Amino acid sequence: MKKRCVGMLLAGGEGKRLGLLTKELAKPAVPFGGKYRIIDFTLSNCSNSGIHTVGVLTQYSPLILNKHIGIGKPWDLDRQEDGVTILSPYTAKKGGSWFQGTADAIYQNIHYIDQYDPEYVLVISGDHIYQMNYEHLIQHHEEKQSDATISVIEVPWEEAPRFGILNTHDDLEIYEFDEKPEEPKNNLASMGIYIFNWKTLRKYLLDDSDIENSDHDFGKDIIPAMLNDGKRMYAYRFEGYWKDVGTIQSYWEANMDLLEEDLSVSLNNKEWRTYSQDLNFPPQYLDHTAVVENSLINSGSWISGTVKDSILFECIDVSTGSTVKESILHPNVKIGKNCTINRAIIMENVVVPDNTVIDGSKYDEPVVINDEYVEQLT
Amino acid sequence: MNNLMGLINLEHEYDFLEELTYFRSGAAAPFAGRYRLIDFTLSNMVKSEITEVAVFTNKKYRSLMDHAGTGADWELARRHGGLFILPPDWNDPTDISRGDLRHFHNNRDYFHRSKADHVIISGSQFIANTSYEKAFKYHLDKDADVTLITTKVQEDLPEHVSQLRIEKDENGKVSNLTNEQSNKELFTGVYIIKKEVLLNLVDECIAFHKDHFFFHGVKENIPNLNVRTFEYDGYSMFINSIESFFRNNMNLLNPEAYRGLFFTNSYVKTKISNQPPVKYRHSADVKDSLLANGCVIDGDISKSVIFRGVQVKKGASIKNSIIMQRCVIEEGVHLENVILDKDVQITRGQTFIGSPEKPFIVAKRRVI
């Protein structure tokens, strides 16, 4: 069952910096954009790019993530021969262990990839928001006859020290990889999207697994080892929108970006659709006191108050006299009467009592509200 | 409840929605922002734990089949049973059956193969969000041959005129079905019947050249059968004309009606699509309206029902109207008392005003 390319989607991260949002679920499963979960963007990219063999590596609190992915139906990845496969850590005759690093996660699933005997392996993460045709990346990889191709994006110079920076020759051949350099020579940041020739990567994974003090990480170990050996490695420049939603601030920003008029990562883009589980909620209702501006609102919602610059998931109530501004309300949030909600992220099923004021603009980053926070208020 | 099988009989539902049924059967007419009329019947059957449902359809069933698909969206894509769309199949040269009896005749296998002993039969014009489990239990308790689902109406509306009314004897047995307008107990068109009784009546009707199973089989045999009634007292409506279609859509803008239809029972199921949340832009002004996902709104909307994927551009205004899937309303357009079928585009600056009693209807896929 030979396949040209197998996608390996890393979705096991805890996402510590997302705090409360990932207290009980994996980062890729965090709700995003009014009806999606973060991982929908990469799964949709796979499907839209014609990559229909996708292994999803899960580890941290996987219940909701696994349920969401299911048999992959929303992404047309429910297939007989290939489709999506959840790859969780496991024990075998020789024992077992949790995935130690990104490379270790792939190493432990070599047998999964080998079934398909692929030419290439695409390694991606489930915590980035972007719309990318991986076919273009593979074509670039083939044109350059590369052993590994890394997708890069230009980041503002002042932010470059936060990223893995690739130093390249003029033809984009990579000669150096700086993980979070203090003084970057370049502003081409790795997006954590890699194409490898499977045969080559397989050898490096096996070698790396024997190195005791290795972190078994693509950025720290595999890429530097390949560079050391003089493998042909090229960068691929990505021009569109891309955001790593690793922090509360960037999560909030990426959501707000969806409200921009001309954002390339539009949810309404018919040429590049973003798929997700869809449920049967009735149409939303805006009554005669509703004021809604510059916002996304999902079905099942009932709006009597004012909503501005906000993202509302399904089945939200905003009662009369209440104002929601610059906020993100996760599914089933109910806002009582005469509340003021500003710059807050309110978590699933939270009921905000009448007359509550939550002002997140007082903090450095948007405030995340859960049940306990609401209990303290009352 | 394996003992009950479903049948949606559309044979006698004519093209009752004018422009909206030029290209589709009434059962497939869009309703309430994201549904088709048949969704309510299908959902109610599934909520009654029925796992096999057949649809008798005669004409214009392309869009109905497209909508229903494998039945997966109603959990009716089953290894055993599931959804059967049964279009006409008139190939038996010895067949003398007529009307909906041809469907029964040609699809006898559907009834024979099922283990169920009872059949629930419905059309698509009675709209409610319920389960028929209690009615079925009552049907079994009374050992009824036929149990008619009824509803009481407070106010006489034009769509009620054609509905049959129930007359009962002192034991609660149905004695007659009439058109006596002062009688407020209406037959909903939904009934449960013993499979054996159904098949016998079908044979009898065919033998005597009858053409309407319910009228000639059930109604004419009321004295010979144990016919009971079970009253549904929740929110409901009948849709059998453009006038009732328009008014009942508009009624859903009343919060009690909206909650009554959508939030009193589990959600009504329909074909899943993949639409993003509604995008309201800076100049949007929307009040008293229902909106389905995928819309992008720049203009003003009041007292309207807006289906999935509709675009309303800046400076456009929509009042008291129904705008179906993927319509585009360009800048400066004003619409009032209008029904736009799917994929209609209204170009810049135009005004269309119908009357609330006679809305202005635009057929599918027109550019005006």
XYZ file of C-alpha atoms in Angstrom:
746
model
C 0.000 0.000 0.000
C 2.528 2.571 -1.136
C 1.701 6.183 -0.393
C 3.558 9.231 -1.622
C 3.334 11.084 1.652
C 2.221 10.258 5.174
C 1.305 13.095 7.523
C 2.346 12.849 11.166
C 0.467 15.341 13.293
C 1.958 16.063 16.700
C -0.947 16.691 19.050
C 0.291 15.462 22.394
C 1.525 18.720 23.920
C 0.164 19.843 27.237
C 0.280 23.528 26.297
C 1.277 24.668 29.787
C 1.335 28.315 28.816
C -2.378 28.198 27.990
C -3.044 27.765 31.711
C -6.677 27.035 32.548
C -7.582 26.451 28.908
C -5.583 23.218 28.851
C -6.280 22.137 32.407
C -8.391 19.226 31.243
C -7.753 18.924 27.541
C -4.919 18.850 25.051
C -3.956 22.115 23.401
C -5.036 21.023 19.895
C -8.534 20.429 21.294
C -8.929 23.943 22.732
C -12.011 25.615 21.163
C -11.119 28.215 18.573
C -12.846 30.611 16.198
C -16.455 30.226 17.297
C -16.958 26.591 16.341
C -13.630 24.942 15.717
C -10.838 23.378 17.713
C -7.242 24.383 17.067
C -6.397 21.075 15.362
C -9.140 21.597 12.741
C -6.839 23.922 10.835
C -4.074 21.355 10.322
C -6.495 18.490 9.702
C -8.284 20.620 7.096
C -4.918 21.492 5.531
C -4.119 17.780 5.207
C -7.453 17.003 3.643
C -7.393 20.020 1.315
C -3.797 19.202 0.276
C -4.743 15.647 -0.683
C -2.890 14.049 2.222
C -5.265 11.343 3.332
C -2.925 9.232 5.457
C -2.564 11.048 8.737
C -1.282 9.719 12.049
C -2.251 11.863 15.001
C 0.101 11.520 17.960
C -1.808 12.123 21.154
C -0.645 11.943 24.737
C -1.835 14.648 27.127
C -5.517 14.462 28.303
C -6.670 12.983 25.004
C -10.357 12.209 25.666
C -11.878 15.280 24.055
C -9.283 15.380 21.304
C -9.870 11.742 20.380
C -13.630 12.158 20.476
C -13.359 15.232 18.280
C -11.237 13.471 15.657
C -13.279 10.269 15.822
C -13.012 8.438 12.519
C -12.102 11.687 10.764
C -15.403 12.153 8.987
C -15.586 15.972 8.944
C -12.237 16.071 7.111
C -13.122 13.242 4.708
C -10.467 11.179 6.451
C -12.819 8.282 7.167
C -11.332 5.922 4.616
C -10.916 2.230 4.186
C -7.222 1.948 3.346
C -5.728 4.935 5.069
C -7.457 7.948 6.634
C -6.750 9.251 10.100
C -5.297 7.045 12.834
C -4.886 8.051 16.446
C -1.459 6.980 17.658
C -1.343 6.946 21.419
C 1.644 5.819 23.524
C 1.566 2.088 24.072
C 3.390 -0.814 25.629
C 4.695 -3.786 23.660
C 6.763 -6.861 24.437
C 9.821 -4.739 25.180
C 7.885 -2.461 27.525
C 6.789 1.042 26.715
C 7.158 4.671 27.553
C 5.521 8.005 27.059
C 6.614 9.949 24.000
C 9.792 11.691 25.180
C 10.056 14.308 22.463
C 8.755 15.111 19.006
C 11.259 12.799 17.301
C 10.660 10.026 19.819
C 6.925 10.179 19.091
C 7.632 9.495 15.415
C 10.314 6.899 16.269
C 7.862 4.912 18.338
C 5.476 4.805 15.396
C 7.914 3.805 12.680
C 5.894 0.647 12.102
C 2.808 2.786 11.388
C 4.654 4.733 8.682
C 6.372 1.655 7.268
C 3.000 0.104 6.427
C 2.561 2.748 3.767
C 6.160 2.669 2.502
C 5.998 6.393 1.766
C 8.363 8.536 -0.236
C 7.913 11.445 2.169
C 6.807 12.096 5.686
C 5.186 15.398 6.584
C 5.625 16.369 10.234
C 3.221 19.023 11.498
C 1.794 20.233 14.807
C -1.777 20.523 15.913
C -1.409 23.905 17.573
C -0.942 26.354 14.725
C -3.518 28.435 12.888
C -2.804 28.698 9.159
C -4.034 27.587 5.760
C -1.314 25.943 3.724
C -1.218 23.679 0.706
C 1.323 21.040 1.696
C 1.476 19.948 -1.947
C 3.397 23.156 -2.720
C 5.828 22.290 0.046
C 6.314 18.782 -1.367
C 6.835 20.168 -4.867
C 9.469 22.555 -3.544
C 11.107 19.621 -1.760
C 11.183 17.619 -4.995
C 12.487 20.501 -7.094
C 15.393 21.044 -4.722
C 15.971 17.289 -4.417
C 16.156 17.922 -0.744
C 16.488 15.422 2.088
C 14.492 17.657 4.367
C 12.496 20.814 3.763
C 11.413 23.145 6.537
C 8.666 25.675 6.102
C 9.636 29.140 7.312
C 7.916 32.448 7.774
C 9.352 35.915 8.184
C 8.733 37.124 11.715
C 9.359 40.627 13.081
C 13.054 40.925 14.010
C 12.297 41.682 17.645
C 10.339 38.408 17.958
C 12.943 36.278 16.201
C 14.674 35.223 19.461
C 11.489 33.312 20.423
C 11.746 31.011 17.418
C 13.982 28.432 15.808
C 15.795 30.535 13.197
C 17.078 29.107 9.918
C 20.128 30.616 8.289
C 20.122 29.936 4.560
C 22.085 30.654 1.406
C 20.412 32.756 -1.285
C 18.846 29.679 -2.861
C 17.263 28.870 0.541
C 19.641 25.993 1.275
C 19.911 25.743 5.051
C 23.407 25.848 6.535
C 22.589 26.579 10.137
C 19.748 26.186 12.605
C 19.644 28.446 15.676
C 17.136 27.393 18.340
C 15.932 30.627 20.014
C 19.095 32.661 19.276
C 19.776 35.737 21.416
C 21.153 37.563 18.407
C 19.438 36.158 15.343
C 21.225 36.545 12.016
C 17.958 36.163 10.234
C 14.234 36.516 10.711
C 13.183 33.329 8.933
C 11.520 31.302 11.645
C 10.774 27.599 11.465
C 7.027 26.930 11.486
C 7.534 23.417 12.820
C 6.422 21.970 9.468
C 8.865 19.497 7.956
C 9.031 17.279 4.896
C 11.536 14.431 5.106
C 12.543 11.687 2.734
C 11.288 8.794 4.785
C 14.341 6.583 4.221
C 16.658 9.310 5.451
C 14.536 10.292 8.418
C 14.074 6.673 9.428
C 17.842 6.239 9.754
C 18.215 9.421 11.818
C 15.374 8.416 14.123
C 16.972 5.030 14.760
C 20.364 6.620 15.395
C 18.892 9.250 17.685
C 17.016 6.663 19.731
C 20.360 5.196 20.817
C 21.755 8.516 22.055
C 21.126 8.623 25.763
C 21.403 12.343 26.437
C 19.321 13.309 23.408
C 16.046 15.184 23.891
C 14.695 13.227 20.917
C 13.444 16.489 19.460
C 13.352 17.543 15.808
C 14.591 21.087 16.448
C 17.229 20.221 19.005
C 18.531 16.877 17.741
C 17.395 15.555 14.373
C 17.726 18.738 12.299
C 21.187 19.643 13.733
C 22.404 16.058 13.190
C 21.287 16.123 9.571
C 22.927 19.518 9.050
C 26.154 18.194 10.565
C 26.176 15.367 8.097
C 25.786 17.780 5.212
C 22.345 16.567 4.135
C 20.551 18.674 1.524
C 18.111 20.796 3.462
C 16.059 23.645 2.136
C 13.736 26.234 3.526
C 10.318 26.851 2.002
C 8.987 30.375 2.406
C 5.357 30.605 3.447
C 3.655 33.923 2.700
C 0.226 33.582 4.303
C -1.130 33.934 7.809
C 0.392 31.700 10.475
C 0.060 31.865 14.209
C 1.372 29.680 16.985
C -1.344 29.799 19.633
C 0.965 28.878 22.474
C -0.009 31.563 24.987
C -3.235 33.119 26.233
C -2.252 36.351 24.492
C -1.531 34.723 21.133
C -4.655 32.546 21.452
C -6.739 35.651 21.990
C -5.007 37.536 19.170
C -5.464 34.690 16.701
C -9.179 34.623 17.516
C -9.491 38.378 17.092
C -7.603 38.143 13.792
C -10.583 36.204 12.419
C -12.595 39.419 12.666
C -10.246 41.226 10.267
C -11.895 42.003 6.963
C -9.239 40.721 4.580
C -7.426 38.111 6.562
C -6.028 35.385 4.324
C -7.063 32.700 6.826
C -10.752 33.429 6.347
C -13.270 30.903 7.610
C -15.500 31.938 4.710
C -12.881 30.984 2.114
C -14.709 28.591 -0.206
C -11.466 27.559 -1.905
C -9.872 26.411 1.316
C -12.508 25.326 3.753
C -11.908 24.689 7.398
C -13.802 21.626 8.564
C -14.977 20.651 12.005
C -17.551 18.544 13.752
C -20.933 20.094 13.084
C -23.890 19.619 15.383
C -27.566 20.262 15.046
C -28.052 23.499 16.921
C -30.946 25.673 15.786
C -30.250 29.001 14.055
C -29.189 31.848 16.307
C -31.730 34.385 17.479
C -31.113 38.106 17.855
C -34.008 39.823 19.586
C -35.160 43.444 19.439
C -32.653 44.665 22.039
C -29.640 42.971 20.412
C -26.707 45.006 19.133
C -24.028 42.992 17.373
C -20.997 44.435 15.658
C -17.780 43.000 14.287
C -18.275 39.585 15.813
C -18.566 35.901 15.035
C -21.566 34.099 16.535
C -22.341 30.400 16.246
C -25.717 28.666 16.116
C -27.944 27.913 19.087
C -27.167 31.338 20.570
C -29.670 33.817 21.917
C -28.576 37.440 21.952
C -30.510 40.164 23.773
C -27.561 42.309 24.832
C -24.664 44.017 23.093
C -21.813 42.070 21.503
C -18.828 43.856 20.003
C -15.502 42.608 18.641
C -16.115 39.152 20.083
C -16.176 35.461 19.225
C -19.186 33.489 20.498
C -19.324 29.685 20.271
C -22.524 27.656 20.105
C -25.472 27.983 22.492
C -24.470 31.240 24.170
C -27.013 33.442 25.935
C -26.284 37.141 26.288
C -29.155 38.607 28.311
C -30.614 42.080 28.180
C -28.543 44.966 29.494
C -25.299 43.031 29.180
C -22.327 44.036 27.085
C -19.668 41.656 25.811
C -16.613 43.276 24.275
C -13.336 41.925 22.898
C -14.100 38.567 24.437
C -14.245 34.894 23.576
C -17.159 32.875 24.964
C -16.748 29.093 24.741
C -19.745 26.768 24.136
C -22.809 27.015 26.425
C -21.728 30.126 28.297
C -24.682 32.012 29.750
C -24.304 35.703 30.543
C -26.932 37.038 32.964
C -28.563 40.450 32.887
C -26.692 43.751 33.138
C -23.223 42.240 32.999
C -20.141 43.881 31.551
C -17.600 41.498 30.072
C -14.476 43.009 28.646
C -11.418 41.247 27.219
C -12.209 37.889 28.804
C -12.103 34.275 27.722
C -15.013 32.487 29.383
C -14.746 28.728 29.504
C -17.301 26.155 28.472
C -20.582 25.907 30.453
C -19.799 28.828 32.779
C -22.889 30.695 33.945
C -22.162 34.340 34.712
C -24.695 35.705 37.231
C -26.619 38.967 36.743
C -24.763 42.248 37.329
C -21.278 40.736 37.033
C -18.399 42.904 35.857
C -15.341 41.186 34.405
C -12.702 43.526 33.061
C -9.721 41.736 31.568
C -8.116 44.959 30.364
C -6.714 45.394 33.873
C -4.397 42.467 33.321
C -1.390 41.912 31.082
C -3.204 39.330 29.057
C -6.916 38.516 28.641
C -8.406 36.958 31.738
C -9.617 33.354 31.599
C -12.818 32.721 33.523
C -13.888 29.332 34.819
C -16.520 28.178 37.330
C -14.274 28.781 40.333
C -13.643 32.379 39.310
C -17.387 32.956 39.015
C -18.016 31.351 42.406
C -15.576 33.727 44.044
C -17.550 36.651 42.637
C -20.744 35.586 44.358
C -38.385 0.074 20.255
C -37.854 -2.435 17.513
C -41.538 -3.022 17.276
C -42.318 0.118 15.284
C -41.262 0.950 11.762
C -41.629 4.297 10.005
C -43.188 5.371 6.744
C -43.217 8.881 5.330
C -45.859 8.912 2.652
C -45.495 11.900 0.316
C -47.695 10.542 -2.466
C -50.586 12.866 -1.754
C -48.606 15.987 -0.966
C -49.003 18.103 -4.025
C -46.747 20.968 -5.042
C -48.268 23.191 -2.431
C -45.560 25.853 -2.186
C -45.779 27.529 -5.617
C -42.332 28.745 -6.750
C -40.690 26.855 -3.884
C -41.986 23.541 -5.223
C -41.229 24.135 -8.905
C -38.148 21.974 -8.549
C -38.638 20.050 -5.330
C -41.282 18.195 -3.403
C -42.963 20.027 -0.541
C -41.184 17.796 1.961
C -37.837 19.156 0.761
C -38.855 22.823 1.101
C -36.392 24.783 3.252
C -37.762 25.921 6.587
C -36.665 27.863 9.702
C -33.188 28.884 8.622
C -31.533 25.543 8.153
C -34.097 22.754 7.930
C -36.304 21.077 5.350
C -39.889 20.244 6.258
C -39.136 16.513 6.262
C -36.447 16.986 8.955
C -39.117 17.321 11.617
C -40.848 14.083 10.604
C -37.549 12.212 10.312
C -36.254 13.571 13.625
C -39.483 12.714 15.418
C -39.318 9.154 14.144
C -35.691 8.795 15.196
C -36.531 10.246 18.612
C -39.187 7.554 18.889
C -36.299 5.053 18.560
C -37.442 3.893 15.164
C -34.495 2.480 13.231
C -36.073 1.926 9.828
C -37.885 4.598 7.878
C -39.112 4.447 4.295
C -40.151 7.426 2.177
C -42.755 7.033 -0.575
C -42.094 9.769 -3.065
C -43.422 10.153 -6.552
C -42.087 13.266 -8.285
C -39.339 15.863 -7.977
C -37.427 13.820 -5.466
C -33.920 14.822 -6.610
C -33.477 17.427 -3.904
C -35.133 15.200 -1.305
C -32.653 12.399 -2.034
C -29.764 14.843 -2.029
C -30.876 16.111 1.352
C -31.537 12.742 2.971
C -28.472 11.013 1.532
C -27.692 7.803 3.385
C -29.670 9.005 6.385
C -26.443 9.309 8.378
C -27.330 12.778 9.631
C -30.395 11.307 11.359
C -28.429 8.256 12.528
C -30.333 6.249 9.955
C -27.340 4.855 8.077
C -27.634 1.415 9.574
C -26.326 -2.051 8.877
C -29.870 -3.261 9.458
C -32.818 -1.084 8.576
C -32.044 2.621 8.222
C -33.445 4.954 5.608
C -35.097 3.774 2.389
C -36.068 6.360 -0.187
C -38.572 4.597 -2.429
C -39.265 6.451 -5.665
C -41.797 5.043 -8.177
C -41.033 1.539 -9.418
C -43.968 0.586 -11.595
C -42.713 -2.441 -13.459
C -45.150 -5.144 -12.506
C -47.360 -5.789 -15.594
C -50.020 -7.576 -13.508
C -50.229 -4.638 -11.114
C -53.633 -3.013 -10.989
C -52.963 -0.771 -7.991
C -53.421 2.980 -8.111
C -52.482 6.065 -6.134
C -50.335 5.501 -3.067
C -51.396 1.858 -3.108
C -48.897 1.287 -5.923
C -46.167 2.231 -3.447
C -47.514 -0.214 -0.900
C -47.861 -2.885 -3.538
C -44.384 -2.449 -4.995
C -42.659 -2.087 -1.655
C -44.306 -4.884 0.238
C -40.832 -6.220 0.960
C -40.149 -3.244 3.157
C -43.007 -4.282 5.444
C -42.374 -8.016 5.239
C -38.664 -7.847 5.998
C -39.083 -5.838 9.155
C -39.606 -7.554 12.466
C -41.834 -4.691 13.563
C -45.510 -5.377 14.140
C -46.576 -1.751 13.883
C -46.018 1.057 11.405
C -46.088 4.792 12.057
C -47.138 6.715 8.978
C -46.662 10.436 8.506
C -46.516 13.100 5.837
C -44.292 16.149 6.047
C -46.780 18.924 6.679
C -47.238 18.553 10.410
C -44.321 20.301 12.114
C -43.457 19.570 15.733
C -40.509 18.490 17.837
C -41.582 15.392 19.727
C -41.278 11.666 20.155
C -44.089 9.198 19.488
C -43.053 6.761 22.208
C -45.964 7.649 24.483
C -48.422 7.424 21.621
C -47.079 3.994 20.734
C -47.375 2.810 24.319
C -50.977 4.007 24.345
C -51.593 2.259 21.011
C -50.319 -1.012 22.533
C -52.214 -0.563 25.804
C -55.505 -0.084 23.966
C -54.692 -2.869 21.529
C -55.706 -0.385 18.855
C -55.675 -1.197 15.170
C -54.989 2.425 14.395
C -53.980 5.318 16.654
C -54.343 8.774 15.176
C -52.106 11.536 16.543
C -54.279 14.586 17.097
C -53.802 18.149 18.225
C -56.238 20.764 19.469
C -56.143 24.160 17.821
C -57.101 27.348 19.625
C -57.444 29.558 16.624
C -58.772 28.651 13.186
C -56.183 29.263 10.521
C -56.540 28.753 6.777
C -54.158 25.771 6.832
C -56.503 23.950 9.234
C -59.454 23.967 6.857
C -58.378 20.852 4.998
C -57.420 18.856 8.095
C -59.750 16.093 9.206
C -61.492 16.420 12.601
C -62.062 13.630 15.076
C -65.409 12.344 16.312
C -65.414 9.783 19.118
C -67.959 7.569 20.867
C -68.376 7.379 24.646
C -65.544 4.811 24.931
C -63.041 7.077 23.257
C -63.133 5.049 20.065
C -63.030 7.113 16.886
C -66.424 6.971 15.216
C -65.896 9.325 12.324
C -63.530 11.738 10.642
C -65.194 14.864 9.332
C -64.522 18.341 8.037
C -66.752 19.974 10.650
C -64.888 23.256 11.185
C -66.276 23.889 14.659
C -64.519 20.724 15.889
C -61.110 21.772 17.245
C -59.594 18.300 17.511
C -57.511 17.894 14.385
C -55.924 14.816 12.900
C -52.226 15.610 12.312
C -51.786 13.134 9.476
C -49.562 11.008 11.719
C -50.892 7.601 12.741
C -49.757 4.243 14.056
C -51.234 1.110 12.526
C -50.801 -2.621 13.081
C -48.730 -3.992 10.236
C -51.095 -6.903 9.711
C -54.083 -4.555 9.514
C -52.192 -2.323 7.119
C -51.332 -5.145 4.736
C -54.889 -6.516 4.780
C -56.333 -3.082 4.079
C -53.845 -2.585 1.262
C -54.980 -5.832 -0.374
C -58.597 -4.915 0.032
C -58.079 -1.424 -1.420
C -56.206 -2.771 -4.417
C -58.836 -5.429 -5.070
C -61.515 -2.737 -5.161
C -59.530 -0.269 -7.317
C -59.130 2.282 -4.561
C -56.367 4.890 -4.789
C -55.886 6.413 -1.346
C -54.780 4.192 1.498
C -55.830 6.439 4.350
C -59.183 7.614 2.922
C -60.304 4.313 1.466
C -58.471 1.891 3.689
C -58.605 3.444 7.140
C -61.292 6.119 7.073
C -63.938 4.016 5.311
C -63.296 1.133 7.685
C -63.549 3.079 10.927
C -66.632 1.135 12.084
C -64.753 -2.157 11.635
C -61.533 -1.099 13.340
C -60.418 -0.138 16.828
C -59.290 3.398 16.023
C -57.952 5.488 18.900
C -56.446 8.932 19.262
C -53.451 10.278 21.107
C -53.244 14.026 21.615
C -50.030 15.969 21.077
C -50.260 19.186 23.101
C -46.872 20.784 22.413
C -46.000 23.513 19.935
C -46.915 22.527 16.408
C -48.013 23.842 13.044
C -49.333 22.717 9.697
C -47.650 23.908 6.522
C -49.658 23.290 3.387
C -49.594 26.593 1.492
C -47.289 29.541 0.863
C -49.383 31.584 3.239
C -48.956 29.075 6.082
C -45.296 28.579 5.174
C -44.593 32.304 5.428
C -46.627 32.906 8.565
C -45.168 29.938 10.426
C -41.609 30.935 9.578
C -42.359 34.424 10.854
C -44.006 33.043 13.988
C -40.695 31.475 14.958
C -39.396 34.995 15.591
C -41.638 34.953 18.604
C -39.377 33.711 21.445
C -41.972 31.296 22.897
C -42.491 29.694 19.507
C -38.754 29.450 18.857
C -38.131 27.851 22.229
C -41.240 25.696 21.886
C -40.114 24.209 18.602
C -36.366 23.956 19.145
C -35.606 23.734 22.844
C -38.409 21.626 24.359
C -36.978 18.343 23.122
C -33.589 17.298 21.773
C -32.421 19.196 18.690
C -34.084 18.656 15.343
C -31.655 16.887 13.043
C -30.892 18.023 9.529
C -28.243 17.533 6.874
C -24.919 18.575 8.334
C -23.005 21.170 6.405
C -19.806 22.900 7.289
C -20.509 26.568 7.720
C -18.496 28.986 9.854
C -20.229 31.084 12.527
C -22.152 34.134 11.326
C -19.836 37.061 10.667
C -21.311 40.396 11.687
C -19.306 43.291 10.360
C -19.075 46.826 11.714
C -22.095 48.192 9.851
C -24.405 45.260 10.669
C -27.690 46.027 12.412
C -29.737 42.903 13.068
C -32.843 42.623 15.226
C -35.692 40.137 15.821
C -34.235 37.646 13.405
C -33.053 34.064 13.049
C -29.754 33.513 11.297
C -28.069 30.279 10.309
C -24.326 29.798 10.082
C -22.172 30.893 7.184
C -23.812 34.302 6.746
C -21.764 37.459 6.338
C -23.778 40.491 7.378
C -22.973 44.137 6.625
C -26.509 45.437 6.274
C -29.714 45.832 8.286
C -32.031 42.929 9.010
C -35.218 42.929 11.028
C -37.971 40.348 11.590
C -36.500 37.914 9.106
C -35.343 34.328 8.745
C -31.927 34.053 7.108
C -30.653 30.670 5.914
C -27.078 29.393 5.734
C -24.421 31.249 3.797
C -26.384 34.401 2.945
C -24.469 37.616 2.249
C -26.071 40.954 3.019
C -23.956 43.849 1.804
C -23.592 47.311 3.281
C -26.585 49.591 3.043
C -28.944 46.725 2.187
C -32.018 46.256 4.343
C -34.247 43.244 4.794
C -37.535 43.291 6.644
C -40.132 40.620 7.315
C -38.581 38.259 4.798
C -37.230 34.754 4.299
C -33.876 34.561 2.562
C -32.745 31.063 1.675
C -29.346 29.501 1.373
C -26.470 31.327 -0.331
C -28.484 34.339 -1.550
C -26.507 37.504 -2.145
C -28.139 40.842 -1.349
C -26.108 43.621 -2.872
C -25.603 47.158 -1.595
C -28.587 49.428 -1.251
C -31.200 46.718 -1.825
C -34.427 46.916 0.169
C -36.568 43.809 0.649
C -39.841 43.581 2.538
C -42.280 40.624 2.730
C -40.160 38.685 0.312
C -39.226 35.001 0.004
C -36.025 34.350 -1.906
C -35.364 30.723 -2.765
C -31.775 29.407 -2.760
C -28.937 31.033 -4.704
C -30.834 34.178 -5.660
C -28.828 37.320 -6.228
C -30.478 40.735 -5.922
C -28.314 43.298 -7.656
C -27.578 46.781 -6.350
C -30.084 49.341 -5.348
C -33.336 47.477 -6.028
C -36.462 47.426 -3.919
C -38.961 44.568 -3.681
C -41.985 44.802 -1.445
C -44.633 42.108 -1.157
C -47.584 42.096 1.193
C -47.561 40.067 4.401
C -50.514 38.050 3.059
C -48.959 37.560 -0.365
C -45.162 37.682 -0.107
C -43.120 38.315 -3.241
C -41.439 35.016 -4.147
C -38.341 34.590 -6.274
C -37.591 31.071 -7.583
C -34.229 29.376 -7.197
C -30.982 30.611 -8.710
C -32.263 33.794 -10.322
C -30.256 36.960 -10.696
C -32.431 40.036 -10.535
